[in-house]
Coordinates of C-alpha atoms in Angstrom, one line a residue:
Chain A
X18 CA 64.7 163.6 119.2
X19 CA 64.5 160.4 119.4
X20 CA 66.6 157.8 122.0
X21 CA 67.3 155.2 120.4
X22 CA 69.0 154.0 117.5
X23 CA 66.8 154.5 114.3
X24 CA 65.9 151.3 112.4
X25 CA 64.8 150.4 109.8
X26 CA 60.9 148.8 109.1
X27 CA 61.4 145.5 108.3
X28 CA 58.4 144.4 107.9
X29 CA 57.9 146.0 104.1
X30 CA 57.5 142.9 101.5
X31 CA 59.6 144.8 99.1
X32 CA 62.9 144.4 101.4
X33 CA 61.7 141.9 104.0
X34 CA 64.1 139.3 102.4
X35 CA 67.1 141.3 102.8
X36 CA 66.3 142.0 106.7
X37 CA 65.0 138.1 107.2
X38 CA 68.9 136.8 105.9
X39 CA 70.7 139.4 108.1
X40 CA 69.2 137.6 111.4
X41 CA 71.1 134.8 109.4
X42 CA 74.3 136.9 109.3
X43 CA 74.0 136.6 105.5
X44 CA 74.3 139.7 102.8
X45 CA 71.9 139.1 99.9
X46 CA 71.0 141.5 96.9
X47 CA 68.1 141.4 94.4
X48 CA 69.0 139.8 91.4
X49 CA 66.6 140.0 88.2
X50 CA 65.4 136.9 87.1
X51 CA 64.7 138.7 83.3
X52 CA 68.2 139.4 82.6
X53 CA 70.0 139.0 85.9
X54 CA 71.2 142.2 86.9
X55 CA 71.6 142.9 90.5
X56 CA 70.0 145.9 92.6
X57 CA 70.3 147.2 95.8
X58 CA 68.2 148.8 98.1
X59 CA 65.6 146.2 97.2
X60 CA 63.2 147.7 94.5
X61 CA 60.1 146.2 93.1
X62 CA 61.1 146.4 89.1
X63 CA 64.2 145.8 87.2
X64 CA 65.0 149.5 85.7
X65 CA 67.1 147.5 83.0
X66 CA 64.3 145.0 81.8
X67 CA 61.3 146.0 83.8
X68 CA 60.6 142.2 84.9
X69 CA 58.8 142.8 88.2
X70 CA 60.9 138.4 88.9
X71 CA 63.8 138.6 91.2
X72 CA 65.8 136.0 93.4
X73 CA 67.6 136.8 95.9
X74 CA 71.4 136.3 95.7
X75 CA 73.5 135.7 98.6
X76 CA 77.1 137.6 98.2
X77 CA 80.6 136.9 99.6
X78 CA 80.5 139.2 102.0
X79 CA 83.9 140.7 100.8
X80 CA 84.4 144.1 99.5
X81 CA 86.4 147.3 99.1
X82 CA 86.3 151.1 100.4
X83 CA 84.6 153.6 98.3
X84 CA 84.3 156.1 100.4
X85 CA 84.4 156.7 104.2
X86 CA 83.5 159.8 107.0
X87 CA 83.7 160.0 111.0
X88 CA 80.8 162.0 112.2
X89 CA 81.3 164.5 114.9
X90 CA 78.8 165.8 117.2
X91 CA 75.5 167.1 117.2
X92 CA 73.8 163.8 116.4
X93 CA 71.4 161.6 117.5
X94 CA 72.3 161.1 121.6
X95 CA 72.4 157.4 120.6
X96 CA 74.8 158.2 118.2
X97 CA 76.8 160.8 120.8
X98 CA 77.1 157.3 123.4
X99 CA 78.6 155.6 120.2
X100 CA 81.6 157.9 119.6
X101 CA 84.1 157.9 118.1
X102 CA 83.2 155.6 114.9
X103 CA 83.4 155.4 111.1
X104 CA 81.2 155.1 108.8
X105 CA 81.8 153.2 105.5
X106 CA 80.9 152.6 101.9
X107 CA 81.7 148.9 100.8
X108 CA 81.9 148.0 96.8
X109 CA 81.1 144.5 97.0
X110 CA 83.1 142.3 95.6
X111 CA 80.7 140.7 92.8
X112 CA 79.7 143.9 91.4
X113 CA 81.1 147.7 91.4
X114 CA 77.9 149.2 91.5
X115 CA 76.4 147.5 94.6
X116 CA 77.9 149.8 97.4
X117 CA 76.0 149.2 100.9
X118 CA 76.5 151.4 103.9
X119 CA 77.4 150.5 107.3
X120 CA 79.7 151.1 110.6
X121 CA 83.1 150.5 110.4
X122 CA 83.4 147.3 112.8
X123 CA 86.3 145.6 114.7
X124 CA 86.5 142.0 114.6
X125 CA 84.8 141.6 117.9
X126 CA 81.5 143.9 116.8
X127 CA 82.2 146.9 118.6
X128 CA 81.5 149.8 116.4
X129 CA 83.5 152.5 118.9
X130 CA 86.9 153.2 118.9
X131 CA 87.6 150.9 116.3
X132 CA 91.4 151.0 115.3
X133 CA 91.5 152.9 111.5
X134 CA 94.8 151.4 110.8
X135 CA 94.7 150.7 107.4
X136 CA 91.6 152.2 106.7
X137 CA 91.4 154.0 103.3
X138 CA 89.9 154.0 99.7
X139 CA 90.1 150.4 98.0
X140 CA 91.3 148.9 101.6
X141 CA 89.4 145.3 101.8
X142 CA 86.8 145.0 104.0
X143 CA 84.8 141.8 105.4
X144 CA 80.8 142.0 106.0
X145 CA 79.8 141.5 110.2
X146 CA 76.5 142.1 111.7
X147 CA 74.9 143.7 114.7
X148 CA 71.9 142.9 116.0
X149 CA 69.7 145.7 117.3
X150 CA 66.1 144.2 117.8
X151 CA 64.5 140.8 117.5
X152 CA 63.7 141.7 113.7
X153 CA 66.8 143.4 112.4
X154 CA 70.7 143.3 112.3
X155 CA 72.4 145.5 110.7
X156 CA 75.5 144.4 108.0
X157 CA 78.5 146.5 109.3
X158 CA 82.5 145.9 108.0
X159 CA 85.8 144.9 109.1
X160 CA 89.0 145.9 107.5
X161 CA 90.9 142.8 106.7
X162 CA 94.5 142.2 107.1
Chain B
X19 CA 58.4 178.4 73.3
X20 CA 59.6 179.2 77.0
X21 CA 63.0 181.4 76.5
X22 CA 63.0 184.5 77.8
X23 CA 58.5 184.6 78.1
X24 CA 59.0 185.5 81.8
X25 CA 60.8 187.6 84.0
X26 CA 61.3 187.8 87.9
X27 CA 60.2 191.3 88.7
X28 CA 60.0 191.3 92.8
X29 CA 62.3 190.1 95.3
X30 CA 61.7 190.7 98.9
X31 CA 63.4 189.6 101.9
X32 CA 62.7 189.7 106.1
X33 CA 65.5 190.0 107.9
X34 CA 68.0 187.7 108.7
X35 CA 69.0 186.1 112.4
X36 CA 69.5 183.0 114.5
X37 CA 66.2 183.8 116.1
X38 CA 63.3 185.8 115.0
X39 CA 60.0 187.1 116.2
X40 CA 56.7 186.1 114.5
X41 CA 55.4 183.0 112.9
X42 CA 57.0 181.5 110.0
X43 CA 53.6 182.5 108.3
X44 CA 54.4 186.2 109.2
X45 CA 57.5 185.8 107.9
X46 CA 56.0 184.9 105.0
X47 CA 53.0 187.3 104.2
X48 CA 55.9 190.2 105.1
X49 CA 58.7 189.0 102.6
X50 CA 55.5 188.7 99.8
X51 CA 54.5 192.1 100.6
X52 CA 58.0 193.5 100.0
X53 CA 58.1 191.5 97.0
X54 CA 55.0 192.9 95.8
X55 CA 55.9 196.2 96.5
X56 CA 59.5 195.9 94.9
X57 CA 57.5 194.9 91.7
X58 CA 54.9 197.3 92.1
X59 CA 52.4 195.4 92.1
X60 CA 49.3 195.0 94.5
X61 CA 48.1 191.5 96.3
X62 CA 45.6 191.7 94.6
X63 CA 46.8 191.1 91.0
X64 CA 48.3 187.8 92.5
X65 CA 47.1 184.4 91.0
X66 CA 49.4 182.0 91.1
X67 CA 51.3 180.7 94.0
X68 CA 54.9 178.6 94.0
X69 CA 56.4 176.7 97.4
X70 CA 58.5 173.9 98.9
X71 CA 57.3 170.3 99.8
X72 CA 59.1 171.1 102.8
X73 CA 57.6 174.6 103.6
X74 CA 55.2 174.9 106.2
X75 CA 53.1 177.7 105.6
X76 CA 50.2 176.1 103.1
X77 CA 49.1 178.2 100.1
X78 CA 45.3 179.1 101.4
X79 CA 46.9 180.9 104.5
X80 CA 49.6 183.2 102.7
X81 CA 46.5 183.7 99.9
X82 CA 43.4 184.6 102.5
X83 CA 46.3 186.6 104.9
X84 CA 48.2 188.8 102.5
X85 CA 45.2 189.5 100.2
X86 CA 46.2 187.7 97.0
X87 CA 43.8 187.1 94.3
X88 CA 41.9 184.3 93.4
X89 CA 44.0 181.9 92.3
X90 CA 44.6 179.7 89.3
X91 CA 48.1 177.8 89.9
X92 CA 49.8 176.8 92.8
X93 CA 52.1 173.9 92.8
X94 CA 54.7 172.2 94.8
X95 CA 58.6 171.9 94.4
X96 CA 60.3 168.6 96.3
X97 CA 63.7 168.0 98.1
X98 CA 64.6 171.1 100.2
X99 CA 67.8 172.6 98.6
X100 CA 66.8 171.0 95.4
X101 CA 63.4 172.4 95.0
X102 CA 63.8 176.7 95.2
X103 CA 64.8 176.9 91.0
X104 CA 61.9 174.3 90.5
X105 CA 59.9 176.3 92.0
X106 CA 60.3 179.3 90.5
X107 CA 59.9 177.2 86.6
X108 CA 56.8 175.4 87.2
X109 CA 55.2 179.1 88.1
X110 CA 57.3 180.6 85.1
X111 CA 56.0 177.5 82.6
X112 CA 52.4 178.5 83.8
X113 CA 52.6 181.9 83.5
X114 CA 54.3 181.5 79.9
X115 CA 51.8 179.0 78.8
X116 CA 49.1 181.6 80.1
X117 CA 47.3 179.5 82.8
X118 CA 47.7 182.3 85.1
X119 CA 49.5 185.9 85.2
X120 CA 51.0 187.2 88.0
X121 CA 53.3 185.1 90.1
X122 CA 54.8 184.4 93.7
X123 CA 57.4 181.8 95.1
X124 CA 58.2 182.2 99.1
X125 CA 60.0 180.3 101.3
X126 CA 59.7 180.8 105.1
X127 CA 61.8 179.1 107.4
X128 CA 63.1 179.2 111.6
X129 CA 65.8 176.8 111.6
X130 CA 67.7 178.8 114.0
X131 CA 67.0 176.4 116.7
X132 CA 68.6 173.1 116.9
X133 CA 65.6 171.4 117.4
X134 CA 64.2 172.3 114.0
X135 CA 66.9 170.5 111.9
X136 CA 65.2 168.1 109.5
X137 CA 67.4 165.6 110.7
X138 CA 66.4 165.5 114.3
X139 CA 62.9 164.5 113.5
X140 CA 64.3 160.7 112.5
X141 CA 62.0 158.3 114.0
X142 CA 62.3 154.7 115.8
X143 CA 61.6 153.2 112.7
X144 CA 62.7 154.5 109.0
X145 CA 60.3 153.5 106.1
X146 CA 62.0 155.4 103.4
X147 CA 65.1 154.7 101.4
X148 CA 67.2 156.4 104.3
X149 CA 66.5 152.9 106.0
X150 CA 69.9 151.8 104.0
X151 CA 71.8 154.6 105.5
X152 CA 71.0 156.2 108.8
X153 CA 70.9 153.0 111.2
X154 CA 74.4 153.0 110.6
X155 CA 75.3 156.6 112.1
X156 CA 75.3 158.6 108.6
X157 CA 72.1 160.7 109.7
X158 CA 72.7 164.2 108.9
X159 CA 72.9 165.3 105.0
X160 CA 76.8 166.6 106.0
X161 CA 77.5 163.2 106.9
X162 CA 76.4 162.3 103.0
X163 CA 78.3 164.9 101.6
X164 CA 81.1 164.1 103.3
X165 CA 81.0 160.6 101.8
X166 CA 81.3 162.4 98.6
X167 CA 83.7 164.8 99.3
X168 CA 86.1 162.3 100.6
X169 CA 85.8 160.2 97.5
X170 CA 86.5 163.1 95.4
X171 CA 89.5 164.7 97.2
X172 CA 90.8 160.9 96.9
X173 CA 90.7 160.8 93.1
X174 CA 91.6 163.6 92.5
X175 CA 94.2 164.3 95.0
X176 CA 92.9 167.5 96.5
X177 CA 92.9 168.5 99.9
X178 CA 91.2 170.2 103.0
X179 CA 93.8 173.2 102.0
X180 CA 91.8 174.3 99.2
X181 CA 88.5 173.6 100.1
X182 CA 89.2 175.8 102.6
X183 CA 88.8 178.7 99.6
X184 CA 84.7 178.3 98.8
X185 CA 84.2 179.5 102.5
X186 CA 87.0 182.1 102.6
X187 CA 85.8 183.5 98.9
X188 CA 81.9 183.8 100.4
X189 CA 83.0 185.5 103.6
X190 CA 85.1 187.8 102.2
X191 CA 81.4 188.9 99.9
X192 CA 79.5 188.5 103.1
X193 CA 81.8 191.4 104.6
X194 CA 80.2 193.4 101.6
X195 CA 76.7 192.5 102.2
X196 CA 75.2 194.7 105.0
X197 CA 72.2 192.0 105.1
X198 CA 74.8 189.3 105.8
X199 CA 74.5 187.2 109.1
X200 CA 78.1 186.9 109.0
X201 CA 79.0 190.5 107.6
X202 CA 81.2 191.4 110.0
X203 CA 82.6 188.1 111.2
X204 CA 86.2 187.5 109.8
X205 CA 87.5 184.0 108.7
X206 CA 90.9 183.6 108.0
X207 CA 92.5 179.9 106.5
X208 CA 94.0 179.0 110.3
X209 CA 90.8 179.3 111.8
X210 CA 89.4 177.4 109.0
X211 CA 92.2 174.7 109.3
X212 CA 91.4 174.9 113.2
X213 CA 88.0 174.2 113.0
X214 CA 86.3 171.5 114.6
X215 CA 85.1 168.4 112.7
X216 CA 81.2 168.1 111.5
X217 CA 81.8 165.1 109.2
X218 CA 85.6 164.1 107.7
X219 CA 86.6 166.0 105.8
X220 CA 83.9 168.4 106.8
X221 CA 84.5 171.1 109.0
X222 CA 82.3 173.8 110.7
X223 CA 82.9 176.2 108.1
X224 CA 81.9 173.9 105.1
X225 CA 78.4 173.6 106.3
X226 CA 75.8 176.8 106.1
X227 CA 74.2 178.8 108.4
X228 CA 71.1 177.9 110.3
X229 CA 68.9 180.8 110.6
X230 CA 65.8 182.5 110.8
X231 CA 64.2 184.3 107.9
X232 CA 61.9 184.5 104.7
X233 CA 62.3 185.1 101.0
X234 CA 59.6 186.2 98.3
X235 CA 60.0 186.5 94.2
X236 CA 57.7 187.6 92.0
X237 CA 57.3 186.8 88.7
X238 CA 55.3 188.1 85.5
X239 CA 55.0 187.1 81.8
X240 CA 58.1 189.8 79.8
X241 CA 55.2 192.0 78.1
X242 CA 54.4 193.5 81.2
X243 CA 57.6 192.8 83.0
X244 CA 58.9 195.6 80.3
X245 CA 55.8 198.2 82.2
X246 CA 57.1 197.9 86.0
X247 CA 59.1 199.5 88.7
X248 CA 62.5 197.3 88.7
X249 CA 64.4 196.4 85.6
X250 CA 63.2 192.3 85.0
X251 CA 65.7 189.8 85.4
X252 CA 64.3 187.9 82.3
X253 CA 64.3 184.0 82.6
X254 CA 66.0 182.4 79.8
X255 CA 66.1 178.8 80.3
X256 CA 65.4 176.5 83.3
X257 CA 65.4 172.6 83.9
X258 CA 65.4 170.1 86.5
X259 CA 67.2 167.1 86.6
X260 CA 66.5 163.8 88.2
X261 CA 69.8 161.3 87.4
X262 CA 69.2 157.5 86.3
X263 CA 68.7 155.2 89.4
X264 CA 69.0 158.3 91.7
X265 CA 68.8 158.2 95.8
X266 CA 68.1 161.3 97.4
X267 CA 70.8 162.8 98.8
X268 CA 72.5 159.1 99.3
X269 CA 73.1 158.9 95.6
X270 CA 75.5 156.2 95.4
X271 CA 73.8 153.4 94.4
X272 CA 74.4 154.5 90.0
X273 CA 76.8 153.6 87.9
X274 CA 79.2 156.7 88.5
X275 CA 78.4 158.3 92.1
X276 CA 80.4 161.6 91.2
X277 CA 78.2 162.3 87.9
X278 CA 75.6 163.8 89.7
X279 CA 72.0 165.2 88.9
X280 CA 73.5 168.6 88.2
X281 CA 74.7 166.6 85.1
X282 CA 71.1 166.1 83.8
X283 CA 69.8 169.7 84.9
X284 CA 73.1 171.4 83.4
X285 CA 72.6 169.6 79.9
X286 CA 69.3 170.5 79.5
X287 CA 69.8 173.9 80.3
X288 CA 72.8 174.6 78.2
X289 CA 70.4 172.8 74.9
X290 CA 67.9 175.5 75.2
X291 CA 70.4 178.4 75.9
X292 CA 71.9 180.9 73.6
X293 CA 74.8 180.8 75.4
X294 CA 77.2 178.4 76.9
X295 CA 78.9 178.2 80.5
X296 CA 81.7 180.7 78.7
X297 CA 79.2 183.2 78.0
X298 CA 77.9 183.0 81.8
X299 CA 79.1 186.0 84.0
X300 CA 78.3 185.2 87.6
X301 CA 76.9 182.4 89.3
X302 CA 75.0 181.2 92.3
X303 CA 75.6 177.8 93.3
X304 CA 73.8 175.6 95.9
X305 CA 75.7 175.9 98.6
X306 CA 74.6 173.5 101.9
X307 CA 77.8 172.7 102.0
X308 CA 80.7 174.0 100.6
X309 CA 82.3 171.1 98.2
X310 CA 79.2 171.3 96.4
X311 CA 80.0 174.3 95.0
X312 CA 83.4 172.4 93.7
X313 CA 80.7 169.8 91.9
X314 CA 78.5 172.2 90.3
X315 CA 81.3 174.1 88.6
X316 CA 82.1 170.8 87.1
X317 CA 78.6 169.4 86.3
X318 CA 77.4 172.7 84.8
X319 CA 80.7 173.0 82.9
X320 CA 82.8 176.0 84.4
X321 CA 85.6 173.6 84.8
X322 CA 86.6 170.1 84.1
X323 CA 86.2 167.3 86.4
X324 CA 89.0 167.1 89.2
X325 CA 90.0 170.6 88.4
X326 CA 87.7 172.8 90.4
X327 CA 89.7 173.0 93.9
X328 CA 92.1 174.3 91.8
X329 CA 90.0 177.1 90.0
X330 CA 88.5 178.0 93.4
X331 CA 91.9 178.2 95.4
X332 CA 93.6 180.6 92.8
X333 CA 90.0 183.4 92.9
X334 CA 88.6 181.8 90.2
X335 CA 85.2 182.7 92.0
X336 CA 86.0 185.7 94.1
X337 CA 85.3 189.3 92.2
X338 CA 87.5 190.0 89.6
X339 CA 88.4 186.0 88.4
X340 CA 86.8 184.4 85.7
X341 CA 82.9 183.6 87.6
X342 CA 82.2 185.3 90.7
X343 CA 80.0 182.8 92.6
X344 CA 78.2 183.1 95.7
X345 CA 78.2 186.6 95.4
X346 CA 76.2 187.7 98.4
X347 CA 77.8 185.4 101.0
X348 CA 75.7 182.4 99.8
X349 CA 74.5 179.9 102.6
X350 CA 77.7 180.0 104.1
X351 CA 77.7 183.4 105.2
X352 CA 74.5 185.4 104.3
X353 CA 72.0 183.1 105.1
X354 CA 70.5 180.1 104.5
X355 CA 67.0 179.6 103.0
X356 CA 67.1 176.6 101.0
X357 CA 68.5 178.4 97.9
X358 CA 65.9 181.4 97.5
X359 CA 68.3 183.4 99.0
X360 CA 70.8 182.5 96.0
X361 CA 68.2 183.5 93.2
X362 CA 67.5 186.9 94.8
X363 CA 71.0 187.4 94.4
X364 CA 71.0 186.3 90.8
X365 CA 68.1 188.6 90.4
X366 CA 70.4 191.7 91.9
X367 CA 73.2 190.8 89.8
X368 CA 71.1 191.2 86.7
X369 CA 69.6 194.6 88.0
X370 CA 73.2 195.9 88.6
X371 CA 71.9 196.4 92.5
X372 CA 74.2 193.3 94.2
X373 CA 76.6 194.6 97.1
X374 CA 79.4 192.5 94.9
X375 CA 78.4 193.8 91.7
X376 CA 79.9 192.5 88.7
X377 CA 80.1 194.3 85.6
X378 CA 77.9 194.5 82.7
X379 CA 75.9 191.4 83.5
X380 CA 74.2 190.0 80.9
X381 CA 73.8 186.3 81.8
X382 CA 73.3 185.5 85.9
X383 CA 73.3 181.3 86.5
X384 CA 71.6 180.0 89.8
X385 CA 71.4 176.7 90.6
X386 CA 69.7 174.0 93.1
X387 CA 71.1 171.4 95.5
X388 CA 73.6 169.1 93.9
X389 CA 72.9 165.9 95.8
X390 CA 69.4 166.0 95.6
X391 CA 66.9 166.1 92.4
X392 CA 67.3 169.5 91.7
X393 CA 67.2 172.5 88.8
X394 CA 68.6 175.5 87.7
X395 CA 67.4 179.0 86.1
X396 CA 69.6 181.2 83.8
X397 CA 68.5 184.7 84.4
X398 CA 69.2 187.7 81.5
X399 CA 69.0 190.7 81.1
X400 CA 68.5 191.3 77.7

């Protein structure tokens, strides 16, 4: 088993965008240039149109709850030294079928022990980032107020 | 056409326990040769071979160690819990289409030790699409079911209180099941409610067994099914199902997360069936972890969406409601071996042999993973 926390490869051309504007603290999605649908993860063809053009849109960084869970031991010892911590489901805000994972974070980064006060389906969350190597941060969220 | 062309004649089984002697590969040529046997069949008369993706014993070993013929079709099933029905079709569709005769599907596994969890093997770096998920702590497929789970008990206001009843409904059949690993273990709702945490709202008891063991079917075409030692559990219609835009086990990113690829397999299945989910007398359902049993009575259409809790916590499933399910203590509480261990079951339904027996058995569902790509086989008896 492995130490450390698991990350992802960045350096695949196919979601190398979406790792490159994290470092920027910025959330971007795939958007089809054909007929402008968005996708996320990052795939190489629009499944709508089949137009292998994209652009990459930035979003808000706002978004909702669609779903939650705290994990509980056995995990990954890296993940054992991080408890105890949520994880969440955001719906971003410009569309309801863009939902990205990521820690539940408090508004100073720290993903353990983060108060859950008002945490629940639909509550309104803000993106954050964490960075974890030279390559890669990883888009977390913040229930807002 | 494919309806009732084949029958699974053979099932065969090691024992069952958090840590065997032997191989997984000796596992594997024993639970064959009690298949065999079962059938009455020799090695011999074996040519065509069915596995897992995931299983680690390759083809050429089981063929040159248990003595099976030469063969003419061996193929591969993917996605763990999803792949044991798909399995069993692809060597059903080759042996009904006459590419070869004589059938086997085995799965071997020692998962008993904690070490051996798929999850464990993550690496430094993820390449696949669990690059989206697992940096962020979700890393074990609980934690994924437990996003879905939570969701669901949120619209559709049910509670930890009734999931409670998939476990308590499959321990109380693993008491009858001398083969069970958790025969004589009781389970009561307190201890349920008690029970520590895996994943919210996931408990201990949600989440199957890890344990040692090996399963073996064998299948022929129904001409000669009719000529051997057991009485065939005739295989009336299968399917697998891959949903739009689906993401293994992290199937979120679609339009409605909660409609499943059960959805797809379950439709399919139903169009080339005789019968419909009314006509269906027991059932085996997927069972990893326990609220997917609650999403497969809905996608396969037992009950309608939001409703199953409900169905489950008033003995919809137990022995005597309207569809036993689980019937030999399912993953939860027999054992767990990716899902053969739920169509051997089906199989002993339809032969009248099952420890929970249910009466006059004509139609005997069994279906794969629910989060995954999966499939699904409706066995007859005819």
């Amino acid at each position: 088993m492995i130490d450390t926390i698991p990350l992802p490869f960045t350096a695949d051309p196919i979601d190398a965008p979406f790792w490159e504007a994290t470092l920027r603290s910025q959330l971007v999605v795939q958007q089809c240039a054909g007929c402008q649908a968005h996708r996320f993860p990052p795939r190489p063809m629009c499944p709508q149109c089949q137009s292998l053009d994209h652009r990459w849109r930035p979003l808000s960084g706002d978004a909702t709850v669609w779903s939650y869970t705290k994990p509980q031991p056995p995990l990954l010892p890296a993940f054992e030294l991080l408890l105890p911590y949520v994880v969440v489901l955001a719906q971003v805000a410009e569309d309801p079928h863009i939902r990205i994972i990521g820690h539940l974070m408090s508004k100073d980064g720290g993903i353990t022990g983060v108060d859950e006060a008002g945490l629940k389906i639909g509550a309104k969350l803000r993106v954050a980032f964490r960075q974890h190597a030279s390559d890669v941060s990883i888009p977390g969220w913040v229930l807002v107020d | 056409m494919f309806k009732d062309q084949t029958a699974i004649v053979g099932i065969g089984q090691t024992s069952f326990a958090k840590s065997l002697p032997g191989s997984e590969l000796e596992l594997a040529c024993q639970a064959i040769q009690l298949a065999l046997d079962d059938a009455g069949l020799k090695p011999s008369d074996v040519d065509a071979l069915g596995s897992f993706t995931m299983e680690h014993t390759p083809e050429f070993e089981v063929a040159r160690n248990v003595g099976l013929g030469e063969l003419h079709y061996f193929c591969q099933s993917p996605w763990g819990g999803g792949a044991g029905c798909g399995a069993v079709g692809q060597v059903a569709v080759a042996l009904a289409a006459g590419v070869a005769n004589v059938g086997v599907v085995w799965r071997s596994r020692k998962r008993g030790a904690r070490s051996t969890r798929v999850w464990a093997g993550v690496q430094e770096r993820i390449t696949d699409h669990w690059k989206w998920s697992r940096p962020s702590g979700l890393v074990r497929p609980a934690d994924e079911c437990a996003m879905f789970t939570q969701r669901y008990m949120h619209e559709y206001g049910v509670t930890r209180e009734q999931l409670a009843h998939v476990a308590l409904a499959q321990r109380e059949y693993a008491h009858k099941n001398p083969l069970a690993f958790m025969q004589s273990r009781s389970l009561t709702h307190q201890q349920y409610m008690d029970a520590r945490m895996i994943a919210d709202p996931l408990c201990l008891f949600d989440n199957c067994l890890e344990t040692d063991g090996a399963i073996a079917l064998v299948m022929v075409r129904a001409d000669r099914a009719k000529d051997l030692r057991q009485r065939p559990a005739f295989i009336h219609a299968f399917s697998q199902g891959l949903n739009r835009q689906h993401q293994v086990n992290t199937d979120w990113h679609g339009e409605n997360p909660l409609r499943s690829s059960s959805c797809v397999t379950a439709a399919n299945l139903w169009r080339q069936a005789d019968c419909g989910p009314n006509d269906v007398d027991v059932a085996q359902f997927y069972d990893a972890f326990s609220p997917l049993v609650w999403f497969s009575l809905e996608a396969y259409g037992f009950c309608e969406p939001g409703t199953a809790a409900q169905f489950v916590a008033e003995g919809g499933t137990r022995l005597g409601g309207r569809l036993p399910v689980n019937t030999s203590g399912g993953s939860l509480s027999e054992v767990y071996l990716h899902g053969l261990n739920l169509i051997v079951e089906a199989v002993r339904q339809v032969r009248g042999t099952s420890t929970a027996q249910v009466p006059d058995v004509d139609y005997s569902l069994v279906t794969a993973c629910d989060s995954t790509p999966n499939g699904a086989l409706l066995l007859r008896r005819k």
